[in-house]
Amino acid sequence: MPPPTGSTRIEALRLAAFFVAGIRLATVVQMAPSVPYALEGTEFPVLVAVSWGSALAMLVGIAVVAIVRRTPPGARFETVDVAVAVGLLVVGTWTVPPDLRFGTWEGFQLAYAVCVACSLAGVRRRETWAALMLALAAAEVLYLAPTVDGVRDLPTAVGNLFTLLAVGPLTWVSTRVVIRIGDKADEARAYAARIAREEEERRARLAVHNGTALLRLLADESADEATRARLRVQAETEVNRMRAYLSGTPRVDGDQTDLAAVVSAIGAEHADMPLTVVADLAVGVRLEPGLAADLAAALRSLLLNVHQHAEAGQVVIHAEESADGGGWAVTVHDDGIGFHAAPESFGVGLRQVVVDQLATRGVTAEITSMPGLGTTAVLHARYAAVRGEEAR
């Protein structure tokens, strides 16, 4: 499958293609000035001309393919390229005198072979690349063998062979690494996009959950007018929350950041319930505005669940700061019908509005319940609260 447009992998392949084209065109520029000298100093001018013409055609042809396709040529192109390089090395054993095979462009075959080795960056399969490199190395050994006339000549020949065997693998491995980095970057980008989509879906569910629950309660014709009036007030709050979500503007529930005030305000919204709020021990505990808003949404969701499902005769909200001053806890308990409180059975309200959203603020939510024995939700934070005196 081709990489998506604009991907980092495409940029990595384009960089490798430009490298291949650049090194081949540079080889053409370096070879060109020595053509007249090569034709004059050989006994086989026709073979030399054919060799130079073949090398020039392959150098330019592969460079054009790389530039046009914007990716290094693949195995088929490189197999032909290596075949021509091997053929030129074999022909060079006749056309180039041994004393001109080192450090001269009249004997261009060695430099041409190194150029071809560097061009193998587009070969993906390791086995194919290794076979092509071995073919080049074997042909180079054949080309260099006549130059060795004693131990003193051996280091030069071996050094030239090692140049091929070092530069070729280095180029191939470096290209593979760059392309792999591009793949990883694309994977990371796709992962980030997926997480962003999931986060947006989660935010949408959070934005509509409490409002949907309130609409169900408002649709209950058995509720008295006082209850319906309170529900309409809560519905106004949820409408504002939805507007803030759709406009992308963060919204905080008023300016209340005192834990006791937040809990008391949410309790007042549900005055139609048999609800008792005990928040005296939480006075002076300051919350960050974002945490205050999320805590308010979580408490609303819990109380809406009680309202809709619990059939409770008594509901208690208790808030307090921990004895060591390093945290706080809010407990919501009802004596209703209860349920089997397995996490997998939680709906959107308990799972996302309460547990997941508060977890992003460092608040743990523990919900326990048994059929017939009511439900208890404990929201607990450590080191998330600052005493009013310290804040000042």
Tab-separated table of C-alpha atoms in Angstrom:
chain	number	residue	atom	x	y	z
A	1	MET	CA	0.000	0.000	0.000
A	2	PRO	CA	1.476	3.414	-0.934
A	3	PRO	CA	2.050	5.838	1.953
A	4	PRO	CA	-0.519	8.615	2.430
A	5	THR	CA	0.129	11.927	0.760
A	6	GLY	CA	2.172	14.250	2.927
A	7	SER	CA	3.513	11.465	5.104
A	8	THR	CA	6.963	11.483	6.638
A	9	ARG	CA	7.710	8.228	4.825
A	10	ILE	CA	7.190	9.982	1.492
A	11	GLU	CA	9.620	12.695	2.543
A	12	ALA	CA	12.182	10.052	3.570
A	13	LEU	CA	11.831	8.243	0.230
A	14	ARG	CA	12.139	11.543	-1.630
A	15	LEU	CA	15.333	12.353	0.278
A	16	ALA	CA	16.777	8.921	-0.591
A	17	ALA	CA	15.805	9.411	-4.243
A	18	PHE	CA	17.556	12.786	-4.423
A	19	PHE	CA	20.640	11.232	-2.812
A	20	VAL	CA	20.729	8.480	-5.465
A	21	ALA	CA	20.219	10.985	-8.294
A	22	GLY	CA	22.826	13.360	-6.846
A	23	ILE	CA	25.582	10.778	-6.445
A	24	ARG	CA	25.017	9.473	-9.971
A	25	LEU	CA	25.042	12.886	-11.611
A	26	ALA	CA	28.148	13.805	-9.604
A	27	THR	CA	29.839	10.677	-10.978
A	28	VAL	CA	28.962	11.796	-14.523
A	29	VAL	CA	30.541	15.209	-13.904
A	30	GLN	CA	33.712	13.617	-12.525
A	31	MET	CA	34.025	11.092	-15.359
A	32	ALA	CA	33.424	13.446	-18.284
A	33	PRO	CA	36.816	15.314	-18.441
A	34	SER	CA	38.813	12.081	-18.756
A	35	VAL	CA	36.985	10.648	-21.778
A	36	PRO	CA	39.536	11.890	-24.395
A	37	TYR	CA	42.473	10.526	-22.382
A	38	ALA	CA	40.773	7.156	-21.977
A	39	LEU	CA	40.206	6.847	-25.731
A	40	GLU	CA	43.809	7.797	-26.515
A	41	GLY	CA	45.432	5.445	-24.012
A	42	THR	CA	43.701	2.188	-24.912
A	43	GLU	CA	44.121	-0.503	-27.515
A	44	PHE	CA	40.353	-1.007	-27.620
A	45	PRO	CA	38.830	2.419	-28.349
A	46	VAL	CA	35.510	0.954	-29.488
A	47	LEU	CA	35.102	-1.058	-26.286
A	48	VAL	CA	36.083	2.014	-24.235
A	49	ALA	CA	33.502	4.162	-26.060
A	50	VAL	CA	30.811	1.520	-25.579
A	51	SER	CA	31.768	1.207	-21.893
A	52	TRP	CA	31.614	4.952	-21.333
A	53	GLY	CA	28.337	5.205	-23.246
A	54	SER	CA	26.774	2.370	-21.228
A	55	ALA	CA	27.942	3.887	-17.947
A	56	LEU	CA	26.654	7.334	-18.953
A	57	ALA	CA	23.263	5.922	-19.993
A	58	MET	CA	22.838	4.023	-16.731
A	59	LEU	CA	24.048	6.903	-14.565
A	60	VAL	CA	21.664	9.381	-16.146
A	61	GLY	CA	18.816	6.896	-16.611
A	62	ILE	CA	18.697	5.766	-12.981
A	63	ALA	CA	19.010	9.398	-11.832
A	64	VAL	CA	16.047	10.395	-14.003
A	65	VAL	CA	13.986	7.456	-12.721
A	66	ALA	CA	14.741	8.462	-9.114
A	67	ILE	CA	13.848	12.122	-9.697
A	68	VAL	CA	10.658	11.399	-11.666
A	69	ARG	CA	9.370	8.735	-9.272
A	70	ARG	CA	10.699	10.582	-6.205
A	71	THR	CA	11.678	7.279	-4.689
A	72	PRO	CA	14.869	5.209	-5.050
A	73	PRO	CA	14.670	2.766	-7.972
A	74	GLY	CA	13.515	-0.674	-6.911
A	75	ALA	CA	15.041	-4.109	-7.288
A	76	ARG	CA	14.330	-4.469	-11.018
A	77	PHE	CA	16.116	-1.266	-11.972
A	78	GLU	CA	18.988	-1.989	-9.617
A	79	THR	CA	19.438	-5.522	-10.918
A	80	VAL	CA	19.974	-4.099	-14.400
A	81	ASP	CA	22.255	-1.429	-12.927
A	82	VAL	CA	24.413	-4.010	-11.143
A	83	ALA	CA	24.486	-6.225	-14.249
A	84	VAL	CA	25.864	-3.303	-16.292
A	85	ALA	CA	28.428	-2.478	-13.570
A	86	VAL	CA	29.591	-6.107	-13.445
A	87	GLY	CA	29.844	-6.162	-17.232
A	88	LEU	CA	31.896	-2.953	-17.238
A	89	LEU	CA	34.294	-4.368	-14.634
A	90	VAL	CA	34.796	-7.501	-16.724
A	91	VAL	CA	35.289	-5.498	-19.917
A	92	GLY	CA	37.649	-3.192	-18.011
A	93	THR	CA	40.098	-6.085	-17.538
A	94	TRP	CA	40.812	-5.678	-21.286
A	95	THR	CA	40.305	-1.965	-21.856
A	96	VAL	CA	42.074	-0.473	-18.800
A	97	PRO	CA	45.784	-1.163	-18.179
A	98	PRO	CA	46.475	-2.364	-14.603
A	99	ASP	CA	48.469	0.751	-13.724
A	100	LEU	CA	45.443	2.988	-14.554
A	101	ARG	CA	42.892	1.096	-12.503
A	102	PHE	CA	43.601	3.007	-9.274
A	103	GLY	CA	42.920	6.713	-8.766
A	104	THR	CA	42.245	7.605	-12.409
A	105	TRP	CA	39.004	8.263	-14.254
A	106	GLU	CA	40.377	6.519	-17.326
A	107	GLY	CA	39.715	3.434	-15.237
A	108	PHE	CA	36.321	4.633	-14.048
A	109	GLN	CA	34.967	1.172	-13.269
A	110	LEU	CA	35.894	1.147	-9.564
A	111	ALA	CA	34.261	4.505	-8.846
A	112	TYR	CA	31.282	3.513	-10.962
A	113	ALA	CA	30.861	0.295	-8.925
A	114	VAL	CA	30.887	2.293	-5.659
A	115	CYS	CA	28.268	4.642	-7.125
A	116	VAL	CA	26.082	1.668	-8.056
A	117	ALA	CA	26.538	0.190	-4.546
A	118	CYS	CA	25.288	3.454	-3.048
A	119	SER	CA	22.338	3.421	-5.439
A	120	LEU	CA	21.033	0.136	-4.015
A	121	ALA	CA	19.233	2.118	-1.295
A	122	GLY	CA	15.896	1.381	-2.959
A	123	VAL	CA	16.206	-2.403	-2.711
A	124	ARG	CA	13.912	-3.434	0.119
A	125	ARG	CA	14.645	-7.125	0.546
A	126	ARG	CA	17.872	-7.808	2.405
A	127	GLU	CA	18.542	-11.023	0.476
A	128	THR	CA	18.244	-9.282	-2.901
A	129	TRP	CA	20.495	-6.439	-1.776
A	130	ALA	CA	23.132	-8.865	-0.427
A	131	ALA	CA	23.145	-10.858	-3.700
A	132	LEU	CA	23.665	-7.674	-5.732
A	133	MET	CA	26.467	-6.516	-3.436
A	134	LEU	CA	28.215	-9.901	-3.682
A	135	ALA	CA	27.997	-9.764	-7.486
A	136	LEU	CA	29.645	-6.333	-7.462
A	137	ALA	CA	32.341	-7.481	-5.032
A	138	ALA	CA	33.139	-10.591	-7.080
A	139	ALA	CA	33.444	-8.559	-10.292
A	140	GLU	CA	35.688	-6.035	-8.512
A	141	VAL	CA	37.984	-8.821	-7.281
A	142	LEU	CA	38.298	-10.011	-10.900
A	143	TYR	CA	39.047	-6.438	-12.007
A	144	LEU	CA	41.672	-5.836	-9.298
A	145	ALA	CA	43.421	-9.202	-9.391
A	146	PRO	CA	45.858	-8.281	-12.226
A	147	THR	CA	47.009	-5.187	-10.283
A	148	VAL	CA	48.453	-7.268	-7.444
A	149	ASP	CA	52.091	-8.043	-8.276
A	150	GLY	CA	53.341	-8.711	-4.788
A	151	VAL	CA	52.588	-8.058	-1.137
A	152	ARG	CA	53.095	-4.286	-1.529
A	153	ASP	CA	50.199	-4.062	-3.983
A	154	LEU	CA	47.812	-6.064	-1.812
A	155	PRO	CA	46.788	-3.298	0.660
A	156	THR	CA	45.715	-0.983	-2.192
A	157	ALA	CA	43.591	-3.663	-3.817
A	158	VAL	CA	42.039	-4.763	-0.525
A	159	GLY	CA	41.412	-1.127	0.459
A	160	ASN	CA	39.478	-0.504	-2.753
A	161	LEU	CA	37.424	-3.660	-2.212
A	162	PHE	CA	36.678	-2.687	1.379
A	163	THR	CA	35.535	0.748	0.213
A	164	LEU	CA	32.814	-0.951	-1.818
A	165	LEU	CA	31.931	-3.310	1.039
A	166	ALA	CA	31.765	-0.469	3.566
A	167	VAL	CA	30.090	2.360	1.669
A	168	GLY	CA	27.400	0.153	0.110
A	169	PRO	CA	26.082	-1.351	3.384
A	170	LEU	CA	26.370	1.983	5.187
A	171	THR	CA	24.216	3.692	2.566
A	172	TRP	CA	21.640	0.895	2.506
A	173	VAL	CA	21.325	0.671	6.298
A	174	SER	CA	21.136	4.464	6.677
A	175	THR	CA	18.377	4.659	4.084
A	176	ARG	CA	16.428	1.857	5.768
A	177	VAL	CA	16.746	3.632	9.117
A	178	VAL	CA	15.538	6.963	7.705
A	179	ILE	CA	12.556	5.269	6.027
A	180	ARG	CA	11.784	3.377	9.224
A	181	ILE	CA	11.831	6.637	11.163
A	182	GLY	CA	9.390	8.017	8.603
A	183	ASP	CA	7.129	4.988	9.142
A	184	LYS	CA	7.255	5.467	12.901
A	185	ALA	CA	6.453	9.158	12.510
A	186	ASP	CA	3.444	8.313	10.339
A	187	GLU	CA	2.302	5.698	12.853
A	188	ALA	CA	2.639	8.241	15.654
A	189	ARG	CA	0.696	10.822	13.646
A	190	ALA	CA	-2.067	8.308	12.894
A	191	TYR	CA	-2.164	7.274	16.555
A	192	ALA	CA	-2.424	10.896	17.681
A	193	ALA	CA	-5.248	11.493	15.179
A	194	ARG	CA	-7.096	8.398	16.432
A	195	ILE	CA	-6.679	9.454	20.056
A	196	ALA	CA	-7.917	12.947	19.154
A	197	ARG	CA	-11.005	11.470	17.465
A	198	GLU	CA	-11.698	9.237	20.458
A	199	GLU	CA	-11.213	12.169	22.829
A	200	GLU	CA	-13.633	14.271	20.777
A	201	GLU	CA	-16.192	11.448	20.851
A	202	ARG	CA	-15.716	11.161	24.612
A	203	ARG	CA	-16.173	14.907	25.083
A	204	ALA	CA	-19.333	14.771	22.977
A	205	ARG	CA	-20.744	11.990	25.143
A	206	LEU	CA	-19.861	13.945	28.271
A	207	ALA	CA	-21.525	17.056	26.886
A	208	VAL	CA	-24.836	15.364	26.077
A	209	HIS	CA	-25.118	12.791	28.862
A	210	ASN	CA	-26.494	14.876	31.721
A	211	GLY	CA	-28.683	16.880	29.353
A	212	THR	CA	-30.203	13.676	27.964
A	213	ALA	CA	-30.906	12.407	31.460
A	214	LEU	CA	-32.625	15.690	32.362
A	215	LEU	CA	-34.785	15.484	29.233
A	216	ARG	CA	-35.959	12.038	30.317
A	217	LEU	CA	-36.880	13.397	33.739
A	218	LEU	CA	-38.670	16.385	32.218
A	219	ALA	CA	-40.662	14.013	30.032
A	220	ASP	CA	-41.971	12.260	33.157
A	221	GLU	CA	-45.513	13.608	33.453
A	222	SER	CA	-45.879	12.271	36.988
A	223	ALA	CA	-43.403	14.842	38.394
A	224	ASP	CA	-44.932	17.776	40.239
A	225	GLU	CA	-44.544	21.338	39.032
A	226	ALA	CA	-41.925	22.268	41.668
A	227	THR	CA	-39.742	19.356	40.606
A	228	ARG	CA	-40.152	20.207	36.945
A	229	ALA	CA	-39.195	23.828	37.683
A	230	ARG	CA	-35.958	22.701	39.347
A	231	LEU	CA	-35.244	20.352	36.453
A	232	ARG	CA	-35.709	23.243	34.007
A	233	VAL	CA	-33.112	25.259	35.949
A	234	GLN	CA	-30.692	22.346	35.695
A	235	ALA	CA	-31.531	21.970	32.013
A	236	GLU	CA	-30.520	25.628	31.478
A	237	THR	CA	-27.124	24.790	32.992
A	238	GLU	CA	-26.707	21.829	30.656
A	239	VAL	CA	-27.765	23.915	27.642
A	240	ASN	CA	-25.024	26.417	28.481
A	241	ARG	CA	-22.576	23.550	28.841
A	242	MET	CA	-23.567	22.227	25.399
A	243	ARG	CA	-23.204	25.688	23.869
A	244	ALA	CA	-19.716	25.969	25.371
A	245	TYR	CA	-18.790	22.574	23.963
A	246	LEU	CA	-20.051	23.402	20.457
A	247	SER	CA	-18.275	26.771	20.449
A	248	GLY	CA	-15.055	25.257	21.793
A	249	THR	CA	-15.039	27.674	24.733
A	250	PRO	CA	-14.136	26.150	28.110
A	251	ARG	CA	-16.820	26.693	30.733
A	252	VAL	CA	-16.538	26.651	34.520
A	253	ASP	CA	-19.595	26.328	36.757
A	254	GLY	CA	-19.533	29.850	38.136
A	255	ASP	CA	-16.617	31.056	40.180
A	256	GLN	CA	-16.961	28.497	42.949
A	257	THR	CA	-13.698	26.716	43.674
A	258	ASP	CA	-14.368	25.923	47.337
A	259	LEU	CA	-15.114	22.218	47.705
A	260	ALA	CA	-17.885	22.776	50.260
A	261	ALA	CA	-19.504	25.439	48.051
A	262	VAL	CA	-19.391	23.214	44.954
A	263	VAL	CA	-20.952	20.272	46.772
A	264	SER	CA	-23.625	22.465	48.406
A	265	ALA	CA	-24.513	24.106	45.067
A	266	ILE	CA	-25.009	20.749	43.358
A	267	GLY	CA	-27.089	19.543	46.301
A	268	ALA	CA	-29.306	22.626	46.024
A	269	GLU	CA	-30.050	21.752	42.392
A	270	HIS	CA	-31.678	18.511	43.593
A	271	ALA	CA	-33.832	19.863	46.406
A	272	ASP	CA	-36.720	17.703	45.146
A	273	MET	CA	-34.826	14.608	46.336
A	274	PRO	CA	-34.610	13.365	49.957
A	275	LEU	CA	-31.064	14.724	49.996
A	276	THR	CA	-28.805	15.721	52.874
A	277	VAL	CA	-25.553	17.604	52.225
A	278	VAL	CA	-22.836	17.536	54.888
A	279	ALA	CA	-19.928	19.709	53.712
A	280	ASP	CA	-18.757	21.551	56.832
A	281	LEU	CA	-15.459	19.627	56.952
A	282	ALA	CA	-14.652	20.697	53.354
A	283	VAL	CA	-14.871	24.462	53.915
A	284	GLY	CA	-11.672	26.176	52.788
A	285	VAL	CA	-10.556	23.379	50.475
A	286	ARG	CA	-9.732	25.099	47.189
A	287	LEU	CA	-10.065	23.364	43.825
A	288	GLU	CA	-8.689	24.331	40.458
A	289	PRO	CA	-11.482	25.707	38.240
A	290	GLY	CA	-11.247	22.811	35.803
A	291	LEU	CA	-11.435	20.266	38.612
A	292	ALA	CA	-14.352	22.129	40.171
A	293	ALA	CA	-16.287	21.941	36.874
A	294	ASP	CA	-15.553	18.240	36.386
A	295	LEU	CA	-16.459	17.452	40.000
A	296	ALA	CA	-19.748	19.321	39.597
A	297	ALA	CA	-20.532	17.366	36.407
A	298	ALA	CA	-19.684	14.076	38.138
A	299	LEU	CA	-21.921	14.864	41.141
A	300	ARG	CA	-24.772	15.866	38.833
A	301	SER	CA	-24.373	12.587	36.948
A	302	LEU	CA	-24.402	10.564	40.181
A	303	LEU	CA	-27.512	12.339	41.474
A	304	LEU	CA	-29.272	11.970	38.131
A	305	ASN	CA	-28.586	8.240	38.271
A	306	VAL	CA	-30.056	8.162	41.789
A	307	HIS	CA	-33.056	10.190	40.599
A	308	GLN	CA	-33.735	7.893	37.640
A	309	HIS	CA	-32.875	4.438	38.939
A	310	ALA	CA	-32.302	4.196	42.700
A	311	GLU	CA	-35.818	4.657	44.151
A	312	ALA	CA	-34.002	5.922	47.238
A	313	GLY	CA	-35.619	7.064	50.464
A	314	GLN	CA	-32.526	8.896	51.621
A	315	VAL	CA	-29.466	10.341	49.832
A	316	VAL	CA	-26.433	11.787	51.617
A	317	ILE	CA	-23.519	13.772	50.177
A	318	HIS	CA	-20.598	14.073	52.581
A	319	ALA	CA	-17.457	16.120	51.815
A	320	GLU	CA	-14.383	16.432	53.978
A	321	GLU	CA	-10.696	17.188	53.889
A	322	SER	CA	-8.411	14.346	54.950
A	323	ALA	CA	-6.996	14.460	58.450
A	324	ASP	CA	-3.438	15.093	57.235
A	325	GLY	CA	-4.554	17.931	54.963
A	326	GLY	CA	-3.167	16.205	51.894
A	327	GLY	CA	-6.404	15.452	50.083
A	328	TRP	CA	-10.173	15.322	50.239
A	329	ALA	CA	-13.085	12.953	49.715
A	330	VAL	CA	-16.697	13.334	48.614
A	331	THR	CA	-19.096	10.462	49.316
A	332	VAL	CA	-22.520	10.053	47.706
A	333	HIS	CA	-24.661	7.350	49.315
A	334	ASP	CA	-28.249	6.297	48.703
A	335	ASP	CA	-30.363	3.584	50.290
A	336	GLY	CA	-32.028	2.644	47.022
A	337	ILE	CA	-32.426	-0.658	45.181
A	338	GLY	CA	-28.714	-0.907	44.266
A	339	PHE	CA	-27.234	-2.901	41.396
A	340	HIS	CA	-24.338	-5.212	40.572
A	341	ALA	CA	-21.531	-2.625	40.471
A	342	ALA	CA	-19.177	-4.321	38.007
A	343	PRO	CA	-17.192	-1.686	36.027
A	344	GLU	CA	-18.190	-3.291	32.738
A	345	SER	CA	-21.843	-2.671	33.612
A	346	PHE	CA	-21.378	1.088	34.088
A	347	GLY	CA	-23.112	3.329	31.609
A	348	VAL	CA	-21.719	6.474	30.008
A	349	GLY	CA	-22.528	8.539	33.101
A	350	LEU	CA	-20.676	6.434	35.656
A	351	ARG	CA	-17.862	5.270	33.380
A	352	GLN	CA	-16.964	8.460	31.542
A	353	VAL	CA	-18.525	11.439	33.332
A	354	VAL	CA	-17.502	10.155	36.762
A	355	VAL	CA	-14.684	7.595	36.677
A	356	ASP	CA	-12.728	8.456	33.513
A	357	GLN	CA	-13.101	12.230	33.530
A	358	LEU	CA	-12.176	12.614	37.196
A	359	ALA	CA	-9.201	10.279	36.678
A	360	THR	CA	-7.745	12.856	34.278
A	361	ARG	CA	-7.776	15.292	37.243
A	362	GLY	CA	-6.101	12.864	39.620
A	363	VAL	CA	-9.339	11.943	41.416
A	364	THR	CA	-10.212	8.283	41.957
A	365	ALA	CA	-13.848	7.182	41.905
A	366	GLU	CA	-14.896	4.017	43.715
A	367	ILE	CA	-18.467	2.860	43.242
A	368	THR	CA	-19.824	0.018	45.349
A	369	SER	CA	-23.358	-1.345	45.336
A	370	MET	CA	-25.386	-4.437	46.048
A	371	PRO	CA	-28.991	-5.134	45.074
A	372	GLY	CA	-31.269	-4.064	47.901
A	373	LEU	CA	-28.521	-2.332	49.898
A	374	GLY	CA	-28.092	0.933	48.029
A	375	THR	CA	-25.079	2.471	46.312
A	376	THR	CA	-22.020	4.377	47.544
A	377	ALA	CA	-19.686	6.442	45.376
A	378	VAL	CA	-16.468	7.795	46.914
A	379	LEU	CA	-14.514	10.472	45.034
A	380	HIS	CA	-11.067	10.756	46.560
A	381	ALA	CA	-8.167	13.074	45.741
A	382	ARG	CA	-4.667	13.196	47.189
A	383	TYR	CA	-2.572	16.360	47.074
A	384	ALA	CA	-5.113	17.949	44.715
A	385	ALA	CA	-6.468	20.398	47.265
A	386	VAL	CA	-4.879	23.524	48.709
A	387	ARG	CA	-6.026	25.053	51.947
A	388	GLY	CA	-7.527	28.496	51.598
A	389	GLU	CA	-4.845	29.967	53.911
A	390	GLU	CA	-2.033	28.486	51.756
A	391	ALA	CA	-3.622	29.752	48.555
A	392	ARG	CA	-3.583	33.258	49.958
